[in-house]
Amino acid sequence: MLGRNLKKRKTRTVKSKVAHNCYCKSRRCLAQKLIDKEYVSQPQEDNCTKLIAVPFLEYQTLSVMWTDPELAWNTSDYPVDEVILPVKKIWTPEIHVTNGIVATMQHNSHDLLVYSNGTVKHSVIINAEVNCEVNLFNYPFAADECPVAIQAWSTDGCGTKLALGRLMMVDGAHGDWQTDYVNFDKKRDDRNYIMVSLRIKPANPFITLLLPSMLIILADMVSFALPLTGGERNSFKVTLVLSFTMFLNILNDQLPGDSSCSPVIRTHFCICLIILVVSMLVSLVLTRAAQDGGLILCCCSKRPGTKNTRSKEQKQSEEVKTDISVIQMDASGESTQLLGKVVKFLEALDAKDEENEKRQWTVNLLDKIFFWFYFILGTAYFCAMTIVMAKYRCNVDHFDFWYEEIY
């Protein structure tokens, strides 16, 4: 008896629903009727491929449209042209980013719009981290194009196919990077992608990276105005080398990583460090030459000779002082001999001064020659490096995620 009563209740419930559907013509009844169908699979027609229209794409928000004949209704039975249905109750297409490391697609709303002819209108949001090797050779003047490959599921002639429409870019600036333009393109009919043009804003990297290196090299050039003797120039140059080394250690983690087009700014910093070290070594050698006329590790050093000369001069000066202390005004022979020694002593001092002036003139000449060589070479290098950073292009294959036979 209990089973018969349950069957009667179910029959009455089904009959009441049928009667309710027959007499209910409201928009909500239509929505419930379509929901009860529970069509969560892709629309299947004579053509196994379903066309998904993307009439509008706002860089990350896609407006999608497709037609599902099973969701169509007769407007004479239900006098409405559109109805709102929950997203989870009907089938919606999945859109993928082919070269995305992490990609998520979210529905822009929990509901979507269905028209009487079966056309479904919806919008989704795609967030993706794209695997795209950007040309950083020209950093901080780097600029490149990065493809974002989008596609729907399809295999062996079945699935879905995208028909892309209008593309619009809203916000083109994010941190140090700026998006110049975006546009649709394709490798073949089923390989669609968005080509995004990226460019680094050069102001911040130029101020924090290039400008300090230029100023340090400029300060090293101006340091040639300091005298060789005294040690001020050498101390200043050693300070510059240590400062630049610390500067590189601090910025080591902030520089872009290595790739097939490694940033040329790393080579630039290496060359700047070599220039500073060579300038410091030359200054040290010239200071040694200005002091005693000898060079480090030079076999023809004049240091022993100068010691002998100084000892002889000291002996002569002592003899002259001794003789001067016992001068007799009436001894003409001894005075003549003493005057000769004084003359020889003064001549030796003049020769020594002349030798020091000649050595100093030679060292100053070498110092000026090296300064002008340093100035011309450094200016030419910075001009050439700036041109290379701004103009040279390193080619990168952005479509290596697609196989060769697909091209």
CSV table of N, CA, C and O in Angstrom, one decimal, residues 288-295 300-315 348-349 351-353 355-356 359:
chain,number,residue,atom,x,y,z
A,288,ARG,N,105.1,56.0,-9.6
A,288,ARG,CA,106.4,55.4,-9.3
A,288,ARG,C,107.5,56.0,-10.2
A,288,ARG,O,108.6,56.4,-9.8
A,289,ALA,N,107.2,56.2,-11.5
A,289,ALA,CA,108.2,56.8,-12.4
A,289,ALA,C,108.5,58.2,-12.1
A,289,ALA,O,109.6,58.7,-12.2
A,290,ALA,N,107.5,59.0,-11.6
A,290,ALA,CA,107.7,60.4,-11.3
A,290,ALA,C,108.5,60.5,-10.0
A,290,ALA,O,109.2,61.5,-9.8
A,291,GLN,N,108.5,59.5,-9.1
A,291,GLN,CA,109.2,59.6,-7.8
A,291,GLN,C,110.7,59.4,-8.0
A,291,GLN,O,111.6,60.2,-7.6
A,292,ASP,N,111.1,58.3,-8.7
A,292,ASP,CA,112.5,57.9,-8.8
A,292,ASP,C,112.9,57.5,-10.2
A,292,ASP,O,114.1,57.1,-10.3
A,293,GLY,N,112.1,57.7,-11.1
A,293,GLY,CA,112.5,57.4,-12.5
A,293,GLY,C,112.5,55.9,-12.9
A,293,GLY,O,112.9,55.6,-14.0
A,294,GLY,N,112.1,55.1,-12.0
A,294,GLY,CA,112.1,53.6,-12.3
A,294,GLY,C,110.7,53.1,-12.3
A,294,GLY,O,109.8,53.7,-11.7
A,295,LEU,N,110.5,52.0,-13.0
A,295,LEU,CA,109.3,51.3,-13.1
A,295,LEU,C,109.3,50.0,-12.4
A,295,LEU,O,110.4,49.4,-12.2
A,300,CYS,N,116.1,48.2,-15.7
A,300,CYS,CA,117.0,49.3,-15.8
A,300,CYS,C,116.6,50.4,-14.8
A,300,CYS,O,116.6,51.6,-15.1
A,301,SER,N,116.2,50.0,-13.6
A,301,SER,CA,115.8,51.0,-12.6
A,301,SER,C,117.0,51.8,-12.2
A,301,SER,O,118.1,51.3,-12.1
A,302,LYS,N,116.8,53.0,-11.9
A,302,LYS,CA,117.8,54.0,-11.5
A,302,LYS,C,118.0,54.2,-10.0
A,302,LYS,O,118.7,55.0,-9.6
A,303,ARG,N,117.3,53.3,-9.3
A,303,ARG,CA,117.4,53.5,-7.8
A,303,ARG,C,118.8,53.3,-7.2
A,303,ARG,O,119.2,54.1,-6.4
A,304,PRO,N,119.5,52.2,-7.6
A,304,PRO,CA,120.9,52.1,-7.0
A,304,PRO,C,121.8,53.3,-7.4
A,304,PRO,O,122.5,53.8,-6.6
A,305,GLY,N,121.7,53.7,-8.6
A,305,GLY,CA,122.5,54.8,-9.1
A,305,GLY,C,122.2,56.1,-8.3
A,305,GLY,O,123.1,56.8,-7.9
A,306,THR,N,121.0,56.3,-8.0
A,306,THR,CA,120.6,57.5,-7.2
A,306,THR,C,121.1,57.4,-5.8
A,306,THR,O,121.5,58.4,-5.3
A,307,LYS,N,121.2,56.2,-5.2
A,307,LYS,CA,121.7,56.1,-3.9
A,307,LYS,C,123.2,56.4,-3.9
A,307,LYS,O,123.7,57.1,-3.0
A,308,ASN,N,124.0,55.9,-4.9
A,308,ASN,CA,125.4,56.2,-5.0
A,308,ASN,C,125.6,57.7,-5.2
A,308,ASN,O,126.5,58.3,-4.6
A,309,THR,N,124.8,58.3,-6.1
A,309,THR,CA,124.9,59.7,-6.3
A,309,THR,C,124.7,60.5,-5.1
A,309,THR,O,125.4,61.5,-4.7
A,310,ARG,N,123.6,60.1,-4.3
A,310,ARG,CA,123.3,60.9,-3.1
A,310,ARG,C,124.5,60.7,-2.0
A,310,ARG,O,124.8,61.7,-1.3
A,311,SER,N,125.1,59.5,-2.0
A,311,SER,CA,126.2,59.3,-1.0
A,311,SER,C,127.4,60.2,-1.4
A,311,SER,O,128.0,60.8,-0.5
A,312,LYS,N,127.7,60.2,-2.7
A,312,LYS,CA,128.8,61.0,-3.1
A,312,LYS,C,128.5,62.5,-2.9
A,312,LYS,O,129.4,63.2,-2.4
A,313,GLU,N,127.3,62.9,-3.1
A,313,GLU,CA,126.9,64.3,-2.9
A,313,GLU,C,127.0,64.7,-1.4
A,313,GLU,O,127.5,65.8,-1.0
A,314,GLN,N,126.6,63.7,-0.6
A,314,GLN,CA,126.7,64.0,0.9
A,314,GLN,C,128.2,64.1,1.3
A,314,GLN,O,128.5,65.0,2.1
A,315,LYS,N,129.0,63.2,0.8
A,315,LYS,CA,130.5,63.3,1.1
A,315,LYS,C,131.1,64.6,0.7
A,315,LYS,O,131.8,65.3,1.4
A,348,ALA,N,126.5,69.7,-9.5
A,348,ALA,CA,125.8,68.4,-9.3
A,348,ALA,C,124.4,68.6,-8.9
A,348,ALA,O,123.5,67.9,-9.4
A,349,LEU,N,124.1,69.6,-8.1
A,349,LEU,CA,122.7,69.9,-7.7
A,349,LEU,C,121.9,70.4,-8.9
A,349,LEU,O,120.8,70.0,-9.1
A,351,ALA,N,122.5,69.5,-12.0
A,351,ALA,CA,122.3,68.4,-12.9
A,351,ALA,C,121.2,67.5,-12.4
A,351,ALA,O,120.4,67.0,-13.1
A,352,LYS,N,121.2,67.4,-11.0
A,352,LYS,CA,120.1,66.6,-10.4
A,352,LYS,C,118.8,67.2,-10.6
A,352,LYS,O,117.8,66.6,-11.0
A,353,ASP,N,118.7,68.5,-10.4
A,353,ASP,CA,117.4,69.2,-10.7
A,353,ASP,C,117.0,69.1,-12.1
A,353,ASP,O,115.8,69.0,-12.4
A,355,GLU,N,117.8,66.7,-14.2
A,355,GLU,CA,117.3,65.4,-14.4
A,355,GLU,C,115.9,65.1,-13.9
A,355,GLU,O,115.1,64.5,-14.5
A,356,ASN,N,115.6,65.7,-12.7
A,356,ASN,CA,114.3,65.6,-12.1
A,356,ASN,C,113.3,66.3,-13.0
A,356,ASN,O,112.2,65.8,-13.2
A,359,ARG,N,112.7,64.2,-16.1
A,359,ARG,CA,111.9,63.0,-15.8
A,359,ARG,C,110.4,63.4,-15.5
A,359,ARG,O,109.5,62.7,-16.0
